[in-house]
PDB file of C-alpha atoms in Angstrom:
ATOM      1  CA  MET A   1     -30.269-118.176  78.257  1.00 57.00           C
ATOM      2  CA  ARG A   2     -27.552-117.913  80.509  1.00 61.00           C
ATOM      3  CA  PRO A   3     -25.984-114.747  81.570  1.00 59.00           C
ATOM      4  CA  GLU A   4     -22.559-115.238  80.074  1.00 60.00           C
ATOM      5  CA  SER A   5     -24.285-116.348  76.814  1.00 69.00           C
ATOM      6  CA  THR A   6     -26.466-113.128  76.858  1.00 72.00           C
ATOM      7  CA  ALA A   7     -23.325-111.103  77.106  1.00 67.00           C
ATOM      8  CA  ARG A   8     -21.523-112.720  74.655  1.00 70.00           C
ATOM      9  CA  TYR A   9     -24.647-112.154  72.366  1.00 69.00           C
ATOM     10  CA  TRP A  10     -24.816-108.649  72.806  1.00 67.00           C
ATOM     11  CA  LEU A  11     -21.353-108.217  72.804  1.00 68.00           C
ATOM     12  CA  ARG A  12     -21.185-109.826  69.152  1.00 71.00           C
ATOM     13  CA  THR A  13     -24.327-107.894  68.342  1.00 70.00           C
ATOM     14  CA  GLY A  14     -22.553-104.568  69.249  1.00 66.00           C
ATOM     15  CA  TYR A  15     -19.530-105.715  67.151  1.00 68.00           C
ATOM     16  CA  VAL A  16     -21.695-106.279  64.008  1.00 65.00           C
ATOM     17  CA  LEU A  17     -23.571-103.060  64.726  1.00 72.00           C
ATOM     18  CA  ILE A  18     -20.726-101.298  65.101  1.00 72.00           C
ATOM     19  CA  ALA A  19     -18.756-102.860  62.066  1.00 64.00           C
ATOM     20  CA  THR A  20     -22.133-102.238  60.219  1.00 69.00           C
ATOM     21  CA  ALA A  21     -22.203 -98.509  61.256  1.00 66.00           C
ATOM     22  CA  GLY A  22     -18.541 -98.113  60.343  1.00 63.00           C
ATOM     23  CA  VAL A  23     -19.419 -99.694  56.822  1.00 61.00           C
ATOM     24  CA  VAL A  24     -22.158 -97.636  56.458  1.00 60.00           C
ATOM     25  CA  ALA A  25     -20.228 -94.389  57.417  1.00 62.00           C
ATOM     26  CA  LEU A  26     -17.413 -95.433  55.069  1.00 66.00           C
ATOM     27  CA  GLY A  27     -19.735 -95.556  52.247  1.00 66.00           C
ATOM     28  CA  VAL A  28     -21.278 -92.606  53.330  1.00 61.00           C
ATOM     29  CA  ILE A  29     -17.836 -90.810  53.404  1.00 68.00           C
ATOM     30  CA  GLY A  30     -16.946 -92.551  50.162  1.00 69.00           C
ATOM     31  CA  TRP A  31     -19.926 -91.238  48.687  1.00 70.00           C
ATOM     32  CA  LEU A  32     -19.572 -87.863  49.714  1.00 69.00           C
ATOM     33  CA  GLN A  33     -16.075 -87.614  48.697  1.00 72.00           C
ATOM     34  CA  GLN A  34     -16.754 -89.255  45.076  1.00 77.00           C
ATOM     35  CA  ASP A  35     -19.737 -86.525  45.006  1.00 74.00           C
ATOM     36  CA  GLU A  36     -17.148 -83.769  45.909  1.00 77.00           C
ATOM     37  CA  LEU A  37     -14.766 -85.250  43.484  1.00 75.00           C
ATOM     38  CA  GLU A  38     -17.097 -84.878  40.708  1.00 77.00           C
ATOM     39  CA  ARG A  39     -17.774 -81.270  41.532  1.00 83.00           C
ATOM     40  CA  ALA A  40     -13.939 -80.666  41.549  1.00 72.00           C
ATOM     41  CA  GLU A  41     -13.862 -82.143  38.293  1.00 78.00           C
ATOM     42  CA  ASN A  42     -16.583 -80.430  36.895  1.00 81.00           C
ATOM     43  CA  GLU A  43     -15.403 -76.854  38.325  1.00 79.00           C
ATOM     44  CA  ARG A  44     -11.738 -78.009  36.951  1.00 81.00           C
ATOM     45  CA  ALA A  45     -13.669 -78.584  33.538  1.00 79.00           C
ATOM     46  CA  SER A  46     -15.180 -75.670  33.886  1.00 78.00           C
ATOM     47  CA  LEU A  47     -12.180 -73.661  34.647  1.00 76.00           C
ATOM     48  CA  LEU A  48     -10.312 -75.390  31.881  1.00 78.00           C
ATOM     49  CA  SER A  49     -13.162 -74.528  29.619  1.00 78.00           C
ATOM     50  CA  THR A  50     -13.077 -70.881  30.808  1.00 77.00           C
ATOM     51  CA  LEU A  51      -9.232 -70.766  30.566  1.00 74.00           C
ATOM     52  CA  ALA A  52      -9.485 -71.800  26.772  1.00 78.00           C
ATOM     53  CA  THR A  53     -11.742 -69.515  26.242  1.00 79.00           C
ATOM     54  CA  THR A  54      -9.829 -66.679  27.781  1.00 75.00           C
ATOM     55  CA  SER A  55      -6.662 -68.077  26.209  1.00 76.00           C
ATOM     56  CA  ASP A  56      -8.456 -67.589  22.558  1.00 77.00           C
ATOM     57  CA  ALA A  57     -10.043 -64.148  23.766  1.00 77.00           C
ATOM     58  CA  LEU A  58      -6.596 -63.177  25.198  1.00 76.00           C
ATOM     59  CA  ALA A  59      -5.152 -64.553  21.738  1.00 79.00           C
ATOM     60  CA  VAL A  60      -7.762 -62.662  19.578  1.00 79.00           C
ATOM     61  CA  ALA A  61      -6.966 -59.437  21.934  1.00 75.00           C
ATOM     62  CA  THR A  62      -3.545 -59.926  21.292  1.00 80.00           C
ATOM     63  CA  SER A  63      -3.667 -60.247  17.739  1.00 80.00           C
ATOM     64  CA  THR A  64      -5.999 -57.084  17.691  1.00 80.00           C
ATOM     65  CA  VAL A  65      -3.452 -55.121  19.807  1.00 79.00           C
ATOM     66  CA  ALA A  66      -0.855 -56.134  17.405  1.00 82.00           C
ATOM     67  CA  GLN A  67      -3.270 -54.867  14.583  1.00 83.00           C
ATOM     68  CA  LEU A  68      -3.952 -51.740  16.273  1.00 81.00           C
ATOM     69  CA  GLU A  69      -0.200 -51.007  16.965  1.00 82.00           C
ATOM     70  CA  GLN A  70       0.632 -51.729  13.081  1.00 87.00           C
ATOM     71  CA  GLU A  71      -2.164 -49.398  12.284  1.00 82.00           C
ATOM     72  CA  LEU A  72      -1.071 -46.799  14.800  1.00 81.00           C
ATOM     73  CA  LEU A  73       2.630 -47.024  13.314  1.00 81.00           C
ATOM     74  CA  ASP A  74       1.150 -46.643   9.715  1.00 80.00           C
ATOM     75  CA  THR A  75      -0.949 -43.559  10.987  1.00 79.00           C
ATOM     76  CA  THR A  76       2.121 -42.343  12.770  1.00 79.00           C
ATOM     77  CA  HIS A  77       4.094 -42.679   9.645  1.00 80.00           C
ATOM     78  CA  ARG A  78       1.431 -40.945   7.538  1.00 85.00           C
ATOM     79  CA  LEU A  79       0.957 -38.095   9.804  1.00 78.00           C
ATOM     80  CA  ARG A  80       4.569 -37.600   9.804  1.00 83.00           C
ATOM     81  CA  GLN A  81       4.433 -37.453   6.072  1.00 81.00           C
ATOM     82  CA  THR A  82       1.539 -35.286   6.023  1.00 78.00           C
ATOM     83  CA  GLU A  83       3.442 -32.739   8.708  1.00 80.00           C
ATOM     84  CA  GLU A  84       6.350 -32.831   6.372  1.00 80.00           C
ATOM     85  CA  GLU A  85       4.295 -32.052   3.317  1.00 80.00           C
ATOM     86  CA  LEU A  86       2.504 -29.471   5.292  1.00 74.00           C
ATOM     87  CA  ASP A  87       5.955 -27.802   6.511  1.00 76.00           C
ATOM     88  CA  GLN A  88       6.803 -27.993   2.772  1.00 77.00           C
ATOM     89  CA  GLU A  89       3.763 -25.980   1.897  1.00 73.00           C
ATOM     90  CA  VAL A  90       4.138 -23.472   4.714  1.00 73.00           C
ATOM     91  CA  ARG A  91       7.586 -22.747   3.455  1.00 77.00           C
ATOM     92  CA  GLN A  92       6.276 -22.553  -0.037  1.00 70.00           C
ATOM     93  CA  VAL A  93       3.783 -20.136   0.906  1.00 63.00           C
ATOM     94  CA  ASP A  94       6.087 -18.206   2.928  1.00 70.00           C
ATOM     95  CA  ARG A  95       8.427 -17.881   0.216  1.00 67.00           C
ATOM     96  CA  PHE A  96       5.599 -16.909  -2.198  1.00 53.00           C
ATOM     97  CA  ARG A  97       4.338 -14.315   0.694  1.00 66.00           C
ATOM     98  CA  ARG A  98       7.706 -12.930   0.853  1.00 67.00           C
ATOM     99  CA  GLN A  99       8.213 -12.624  -3.090  1.00 57.00           C
ATOM    100  CA  ILE A 100       4.682 -10.933  -2.887  1.00 47.00           C
ATOM    101  CA  GLU A 101       5.969  -8.462  -0.418  1.00 57.00           C
ATOM    102  CA  GLU A 102       9.219  -7.836  -2.174  1.00 59.00           C
ATOM    103  CA  ILE A 103       7.171  -7.393  -5.362  1.00 46.00           C
ATOM    104  CA  THR A 104       4.731  -5.127  -3.537  1.00 42.00           C
ATOM    105  CA  GLY A 105       7.422  -3.331  -1.743  1.00 49.00           C
ATOM    106  CA  THR A 106       9.303  -2.777  -4.867  1.00 45.00           C
ATOM    107  CA  VAL A 107       6.179  -1.488  -6.934  1.00 42.00           C
ATOM    108  CA  ALA A 108       5.234   0.863  -3.898  1.00 44.00           C
ATOM    109  CA  THR A 109       8.959   1.927  -3.950  1.00 49.00           C
ATOM    110  CA  LEU A 110       8.916   2.596  -7.454  1.00 45.00           C
ATOM    111  CA  ASP A 111       5.597   4.157  -7.648  1.00 50.00           C
ATOM    112  CA  ARG A 112       7.116   6.329  -4.401  1.00 55.00           C
ATOM    113  CA  LEU A 113      10.365   7.006  -6.422  1.00 50.00           C
ATOM    114  CA  ALA A 114       8.318   8.056  -9.623  1.00 57.00           C
ATOM    115  CA  GLN A 115       6.662  10.623  -7.712  1.00 64.00           C
ATOM    116  CA  LEU A 116       9.976  11.991  -6.213  1.00 84.00           C
ATOM    117  CA  ASP A 117      12.275  14.478  -8.203  1.00 85.00           C
ATOM    118  CA  ARG A 118      15.269  12.690  -8.934  1.00 90.00           C
ATOM    119  CA  GLU A 119      16.911  15.951  -9.575  1.00 91.00           C
ATOM    120  CA  LEU A 120      16.967  16.457  -5.790  1.00 93.00           C
ATOM    121  CA  LEU A 121      20.193  14.510  -4.972  1.00 94.00           C
ATOM    122  CA  GLN A 122      22.038  15.217  -7.982  1.00 91.00           C
ATOM    123  CA  LYS A 123      25.312  16.997  -7.922  1.00 86.00           C
ATOM    124  CA  TYR A 124      24.751  20.457  -9.879  1.00 76.00           C
ATOM    125  CA  SER A 125      28.235  22.329  -8.873  1.00 69.00           C
ATOM    126  CA  ARG A 126      29.519  21.998 -12.151  1.00 67.00           C
ATOM    127  CA  THR A 127      28.744  18.461 -12.776  1.00 69.00           C
ATOM    128  CA  PHE A 128      25.041  18.407 -14.054  1.00 71.00           C
ATOM    129  CA  PHE A 129      23.081  20.825 -15.551  1.00 70.00           C
ATOM    130  CA  LEU A 130      19.392  22.210 -14.765  1.00 75.00           C
ATOM    131  CA  ASN A 131      17.872  23.490 -17.912  1.00 80.00           C
ATOM    132  CA  GLU A 132      15.873  26.698 -17.913  1.00 84.00           C
ATOM    133  CA  ASN A 133      12.413  24.871 -17.719  1.00 84.00           C
ATOM    134  CA  TYR A 134      13.166  23.348 -14.585  1.00 88.00           C
ATOM    135  CA  ARG A 135      11.498  24.546 -11.348  1.00 90.00           C
ATOM    136  CA  PRO A 136      10.445  22.818  -8.001  1.00 92.00           C
ATOM    137  CA  ALA A 137       7.023  21.262  -8.088  1.00 88.00           C
ATOM    138  CA  ARG A 138       5.646  23.159  -5.503  1.00 95.00           C
ATOM    139  CA  MET A 139       7.207  26.238  -3.125  1.00 96.00           C
ATOM    140  CA  THR A 140       6.282  27.613   0.068  1.00 98.00           C
ATOM    141  CA  ARG A 141       6.859  31.147   1.003  1.00 98.00           C
ATOM    142  CA  ILE A 142       9.355  31.471   3.909  1.00 98.00           C
ATOM    143  CA  PRO A 143       7.630  33.810   6.498  1.00 98.00           C
ATOM    144  CA  ASP A 144       9.382  37.057   6.985  1.00 96.00           C
ATOM    145  CA  ARG A 145       9.930  36.421  10.511  1.00 96.00           C
ATOM    146  CA  TRP A 146      13.127  33.972   9.146  1.00 97.00           C
ATOM    147  CA  VAL A 147      14.179  36.209   6.140  1.00 97.00           C
ATOM    148  CA  LEU A 148      16.945  38.616   6.776  1.00 95.00           C
ATOM    149  CA  GLU A 149      15.630  42.573   7.031  1.00 92.00           C
ATOM    150  CA  GLY A 150      15.725  44.184   3.900  1.00 89.00           C
ATOM    151  CA  ARG A 151      15.672  40.942   1.384  1.00 91.00           C
ATOM    152  CA  GLN A 152      13.100  40.158  -1.028  1.00 92.00           C
ATOM    153  CA  GLU A 153      10.453  37.211  -0.510  1.00 95.00           C
ATOM    154  CA  GLN A 154      12.049  33.918  -0.274  1.00 96.00           C
ATOM    155  CA  TYR A 155      11.013  30.481  -1.406  1.00 97.00           C
ATOM    156  CA  PHE A 156      11.668  26.922  -0.397  1.00 98.00           C
ATOM    157  CA  LEU A 157      10.604  23.668  -1.674  1.00 97.00           C
ATOM    158  CA  THR A 158       7.286  22.633  -0.094  1.00 97.00           C
ATOM    159  CA  ASP A 159       7.822  19.184   0.938  1.00 97.00           C
ATOM    160  CA  ALA A 160      11.328  20.079   2.715  1.00 97.00           C
ATOM    161  CA  TRP A 161       9.961  23.195   4.254  1.00 98.00           C
ATOM    162  CA  PRO A 162       8.960  21.589   7.573  1.00 98.00           C
ATOM    163  CA  PHE A 163      12.256  20.291   7.922  1.00 98.00           C
ATOM    164  CA  LEU A 164      14.015  23.935   7.467  1.00 98.00           C
ATOM    165  CA  GLU A 165      11.550  25.421   9.911  1.00 98.00           C
ATOM    166  CA  ASP A 166      11.934  22.909  12.631  1.00 98.00           C
ATOM    167  CA  MET A 167      15.801  23.883  12.317  1.00 98.00           C
ATOM    168  CA  LEU A 168      15.167  27.628  12.450  1.00 98.00           C
ATOM    169  CA  ARG A 169      12.984  26.868  15.501  1.00 98.00           C
ATOM    170  CA  SER A 170      15.361  24.760  17.160  1.00 98.00           C
ATOM    171  CA  ALA A 171      18.332  27.188  16.755  1.00 98.00           C
ATOM    172  CA  GLU A 172      15.836  29.960  18.217  1.00 98.00           C
ATOM    173  CA  ARG A 173      15.298  27.807  21.160  1.00 98.00           C
ATOM    174  CA  ASP A 174      19.199  27.498  21.787  1.00 98.00           C
ATOM    175  CA  GLY A 175      19.472  31.382  21.739  1.00 97.00           C
ATOM    176  CA  ILE A 176      20.799  30.897  17.949  1.00 97.00           C
ATOM    177  CA  ASP A 177      19.241  33.512  15.411  1.00 96.00           C
ATOM    178  CA  LEU A 178      19.405  32.575  11.974  1.00 97.00           C
ATOM    179  CA  ARG A 179      18.039  34.632   9.001  1.00 96.00           C
ATOM    180  CA  ILE A 180      17.790  33.408   5.199  1.00 96.00           C
ATOM    181  CA  VAL A 181      19.482  35.877   2.723  1.00 95.00           C
ATOM    182  CA  SER A 182      18.563  33.703  -0.472  1.00 94.00           C
ATOM    183  CA  ALA A 183      16.615  30.362  -0.970  1.00 96.00           C
ATOM    184  CA  PHE A 184      15.063  29.511  -4.510  1.00 94.00           C
ATOM    185  CA  ARG A 185      16.515  31.229  -7.450  1.00 89.00           C
ATOM    186  CA  SER A 186      15.316  30.584 -11.027  1.00 86.00           C
ATOM    187  CA  PHE A 187      17.520  29.666 -14.008  1.00 74.00           C
ATOM    188  CA  ASP A 188      17.326  33.538 -14.954  1.00 74.00           C
ATOM    189  CA  GLU A 189      17.920  34.793 -11.633  1.00 76.00           C
ATOM    190  CA  GLN A 190      20.869  32.758 -11.151  1.00 64.00           C
ATOM    191  CA  GLY A 191      22.339  34.129 -14.517  1.00 60.00           C
ATOM    192  CA  ASP A 192      21.529  37.576 -13.751  1.00 67.00           C
ATOM    193  CA  LEU A 193      23.312  37.474 -10.418  1.00 60.00           C
ATOM    194  CA  ASN A 194      26.481  35.600 -11.822  1.00 56.00           C
ATOM    195  CA  GLN A 195      26.682  38.345 -14.520  1.00 63.00           C
ATOM    196  CA  GLN A 196      26.868  40.929 -11.876  1.00 60.00           C
ATOM    197  CA  PHE A 197      29.303  39.164  -9.948  1.00 53.00           C
ATOM    198  CA  VAL A 198      31.425  38.689 -13.087  1.00 55.00           C
ATOM    199  CA  ARG A 199      30.734  42.250 -13.864  1.00 59.00           C
ATOM    200  CA  GLN A 200      32.054  43.359 -10.311  1.00 56.00           C
ATOM    201  CA  PHE A 201      34.825  40.735  -9.976  1.00 57.00           C
ATOM    202  CA  GLY A 202      35.689  39.357 -13.446  1.00 58.00           C
ATOM    203  CA  THR A 203      36.103  35.721 -13.843  1.00 50.00           C
ATOM    204  CA  GLY A 204      37.262  35.500 -10.203  1.00 49.00           C
ATOM    205  CA  ALA A 205      33.449  35.534  -9.640  1.00 47.00           C
ATOM    206  CA  ASN A 206      33.483  31.725 -10.753  1.00 50.00           C
ATOM    207  CA  ALA A 207      35.119  30.974  -7.314  1.00 48.00           C
ATOM    208  CA  PHE A 208      32.116  31.810  -5.506  1.00 50.00           C
ATOM    209  CA  SER A 209      29.231  32.041  -7.784  1.00 54.00           C
ATOM    210  CA  ALA A 210      27.612  29.303  -9.967  1.00 59.00           C
ATOM    211  CA  THR A 211      26.502  29.983 -13.656  1.00 58.00           C
ATOM    212  CA  GLN A 212      22.926  29.421 -14.381  1.00 61.00           C
ATOM    213  CA  GLY A 213      21.868  25.641 -14.542  1.00 56.00           C
ATOM    214  CA  PHE A 214      24.712  24.653 -11.946  1.00 70.00           C
ATOM    215  CA  SER A 215      23.185  26.390  -8.983  1.00 85.00           C
ATOM    216  CA  GLU A 216      21.536  24.392  -5.870  1.00 91.00           C
ATOM    217  CA  HIS A 217      19.329  27.199  -5.539  1.00 91.00           C
ATOM    218  CA  GLN A 218      17.436  26.427  -8.584  1.00 90.00           C
ATOM    219  CA  LEU A 219      16.354  23.342  -6.738  1.00 93.00           C
ATOM    220  CA  GLY A 220      14.476  25.245  -4.085  1.00 95.00           C
ATOM    221  CA  THR A 221      16.255  23.031  -1.366  1.00 96.00           C
ATOM    222  CA  ALA A 222      19.516  25.372  -0.728  1.00 96.00           C
ATOM    223  CA  ILE A 223      19.466  28.325   1.603  1.00 97.00           C
ATOM    224  CA  ASP A 224      22.222  31.171   2.036  1.00 95.00           C
ATOM    225  CA  VAL A 225      21.957  31.726   5.819  1.00 96.00           C
ATOM    226  CA  VAL A 226      23.488  34.349   8.232  1.00 95.00           C
ATOM    227  CA  ASP A 227      22.661  35.780  11.628  1.00 94.00           C
ATOM    228  CA  PRO A 228      21.773  39.408  11.946  1.00 91.00           C
ATOM    229  CA  GLU A 229      25.130  40.572  12.984  1.00 89.00           C
ATOM    230  CA  THR A 230      26.954  39.127  10.057  1.00 86.00           C
ATOM    231  CA  GLY A 231      24.344  40.386   7.606  1.00 80.00           C
ATOM    232  CA  GLY A 232      25.325  40.449   4.326  1.00 72.00           C
ATOM    233  CA  THR A 233      29.019  39.985   5.198  1.00 78.00           C
ATOM    234  CA  PHE A 234      29.268  36.490   4.404  1.00 80.00           C
ATOM    235  CA  SER A 235      32.947  35.689   5.139  1.00 80.00           C
ATOM    236  CA  ARG A 236      32.424  36.447   8.569  1.00 91.00           C
ATOM    237  CA  PHE A 237      29.790  34.073   9.460  1.00 94.00           C
ATOM    238  CA  ALA A 238      32.157  31.154   9.659  1.00 94.00           C
ATOM    239  CA  ASN A 239      33.300  32.573  13.221  1.00 94.00           C
ATOM    240  CA  THR A 240      29.766  33.083  14.682  1.00 96.00           C
ATOM    241  CA  GLU A 241      28.105  30.658  17.055  1.00 97.00           C
ATOM    242  CA  ALA A 242      25.444  30.436  14.503  1.00 97.00           C
ATOM    243  CA  PHE A 243      27.748  28.604  12.228  1.00 97.00           C
ATOM    244  CA  THR A 244      29.205  26.325  14.933  1.00 97.00           C
ATOM    245  CA  TRP A 245      25.475  25.627  15.670  1.00 98.00           C
ATOM    246  CA  LEU A 246      24.665  24.642  12.375  1.00 98.00           C
ATOM    247  CA  SER A 247      28.052  22.456  11.987  1.00 98.00           C
ATOM    248  CA  ASP A 248      26.798  20.551  15.051  1.00 98.00           C
ATOM    249  CA  ASN A 249      22.836  20.413  14.135  1.00 98.00           C
ATOM    250  CA  ALA A 250      22.043  20.891  10.830  1.00 98.00           C
ATOM    251  CA  HIS A 251      22.115  17.125   9.601  1.00 98.00           C
ATOM    252  CA  ARG A 252      19.256  16.488  12.340  1.00 98.00           C
ATOM    253  CA  TYR A 253      17.294  18.341   9.898  1.00 98.00           C
ATOM    254  CA  GLY A 254      18.439  16.786   6.712  1.00 98.00           C
ATOM    255  CA  PHE A 255      20.775  19.821   5.851  1.00 98.00           C
ATOM    256  CA  ILE A 256      24.613  19.569   4.746  1.00 97.00           C
ATOM    257  CA  LEU A 257      27.485  22.149   4.253  1.00 97.00           C
ATOM    258  CA  SER A 258      27.775  22.301   0.315  1.00 94.00           C
ATOM    259  CA  TYR A 259      31.013  23.735   0.277  1.00 92.00           C
ATOM    260  CA  PRO A 260      33.592  22.988   3.100  1.00 94.00           C
ATOM    261  CA  GLU A 261      37.054  24.245   3.187  1.00 92.00           C
ATOM    262  CA  GLY A 262      39.202  22.794   0.659  1.00 88.00           C
ATOM    263  CA  ASN A 263      36.316  21.685  -1.815  1.00 85.00           C
ATOM    264  CA  GLU A 264      37.099  21.628  -5.603  1.00 84.00           C
ATOM    265  CA  PHE A 265      34.084  23.653  -6.742  1.00 83.00           C
ATOM    266  CA  TYR A 266      34.071  27.056  -4.864  1.00 82.00           C
ATOM    267  CA  ILE A 267      35.174  28.895  -1.990  1.00 84.00           C
ATOM    268  CA  PHE A 268      34.508  28.095   1.439  1.00 92.00           C
ATOM    269  CA  GLU A 269      30.949  29.006   1.692  1.00 93.00           C
ATOM    270  CA  PRO A 270      29.723  28.686   5.378  1.00 96.00           C
ATOM    271  CA  TRP A 271      26.603  30.164   4.657  1.00 95.00           C
ATOM    272  CA  HIS A 272      25.385  27.745   1.988  1.00 95.00           C
ATOM    273  CA  TRP A 273      23.314  24.779   3.367  1.00 97.00           C
ATOM    274  CA  ARG A 274      21.196  22.453   1.405  1.00 97.00           C
ATOM    275  CA  PHE A 275      18.698  19.909   2.161  1.00 98.00           C
ATOM    276  CA  VAL A 276      19.347  16.247   1.372  1.00 97.00           C
ATOM    277  CA  GLY A 277      17.323  14.427   3.957  1.00 97.00           C
ATOM    278  CA  ARG A 278      17.921  13.621   7.670  1.00 98.00           C
ATOM    279  CA  GLN A 279      19.558   9.862   6.583  1.00 98.00           C
ATOM    280  CA  LEU A 280      22.009  11.155   4.057  1.00 98.00           C
ATOM    281  CA  ALA A 281      22.803  14.194   5.958  1.00 98.00           C
ATOM    282  CA  THR A 282      23.364  12.180   9.323  1.00 98.00           C
ATOM    283  CA  ASP A 283      25.336   9.484   7.473  1.00 98.00           C
ATOM    284  CA  LEU A 284      27.617  12.137   6.115  1.00 98.00           C
ATOM    285  CA  TYR A 285      28.263  13.738   9.554  1.00 98.00           C
ATOM    286  CA  ASN A 286      28.795  10.312  11.057  1.00 98.00           C
ATOM    287  CA  ALA A 287      31.386   9.687   8.122  1.00 97.00           C
ATOM    288  CA  GLY A 288      32.976  12.816   8.606  1.00 96.00           C
ATOM    289  CA  GLU A 289      32.649  13.248   4.845  1.00 96.00           C
ATOM    290  CA  TYR A 290      30.653  15.691   2.624  1.00 94.00           C
ATOM    291  CA  PHE A 291      27.945  15.565  -0.051  1.00 95.00           C
ATOM    292  CA  TYR A 292      30.498  15.947  -3.076  1.00 92.00           C
ATOM    293  CA  ASP A 293      32.820  13.194  -1.724  1.00 92.00           C
ATOM    294  CA  TRP A 294      30.134  10.481  -2.396  1.00 95.00           C
ATOM    295  CA  ASP A 295      29.559   8.769  -5.485  1.00 94.00           C
ATOM    296  CA  GLN A 296      26.472   9.887  -7.049  1.00 92.00           C
ATOM    297  CA  ARG A 297      25.011   6.026  -7.521  1.00 94.00           C
ATOM    298  CA  VAL A 298      25.664   5.990  -3.531  1.00 96.00           C
ATOM    299  CA  ILE A 299      23.672   9.339  -3.144  1.00 96.00           C
ATOM    300  CA  ASP A 300      21.024   8.206  -5.351  1.00 95.00           C
ATOM    301  CA  THR A 301      20.093   5.210  -2.931  1.00 95.00           C
ATOM    302  CA  TYR A 302      19.057   7.819  -0.214  1.00 97.00           C
ATOM    303  CA  LEU A 303      16.423   9.526  -2.674  1.00 96.00           C
ATOM    304  CA  ILE A 304      13.555   7.389  -1.316  1.00 94.00           C
ATOM    305  CA  LYS A 305      14.161   8.464   2.123  1.00 94.00           C
ATOM    306  CA  ILE A 306      14.680  12.051   1.554  1.00 96.00           C
ATOM    307  CA  PHE A 307      11.525  12.950   3.105  1.00 95.00           C
ATOM    308  CA  ASP A 308      11.324  10.534   5.823  1.00 93.00           C
TER     309      ASP A 308
END
């Protein structure tokens, strides 16, 4: 074979081989692309399946959330109703509690009032009458140190005695020497005393001496008090430091001046003081008024507080 023929032979052969290789390469590439495409399709199908499943699950979850939200709304509504009902019950219980407390307090007040002597705040100066059988439930003898020298034993209502003792001691600390001339007097004792004054002064005695049954002394809560210098000269007591001290301080211990100047019952009696309880005495003092100025119904409301 000639050389040029050989060259052409090998050239053609090379072209054929190259073409064959290209075909083969294209086939391989096509096969690879087909395989990749199939895998991609599979993955796409899988993703679509997963997406569908996820969508279904999301739909179920959405439905469940909506159901739970509705249940939450229903539960919240029921809770509010329950809270309102509970509030109503609490208010009802509070009303019952207050009613019970009021009833209990009323019962306690009535029980306490039942144990108190209703006569203690009555107006007895020619207004109400104490019969001959009335005597204070319990009385305490006033120690001699507080009684004017030469006077007989004096007695005061036991429940009111601590207030009188406090007043006497307080006055003493302030340099005021108070002495009791007369405290409790029975119906008969008041009658005898009044008759003595009537025999001595005639009907004029009624201006300064109560008849039996109309004296505050029978209650055991009234005192006639002076200082040692005044002694039995009662009319001079109004000009003493002792009277000034009592006028300024007696209400702190529950005492009031029964018969001030210008009263409609008796002459001015600066020596005559009556225990009516701190609250009433203080309210009268602050109002600038006197015991007999007030309506009896108003005064009666203080009875429950008389020993407070």
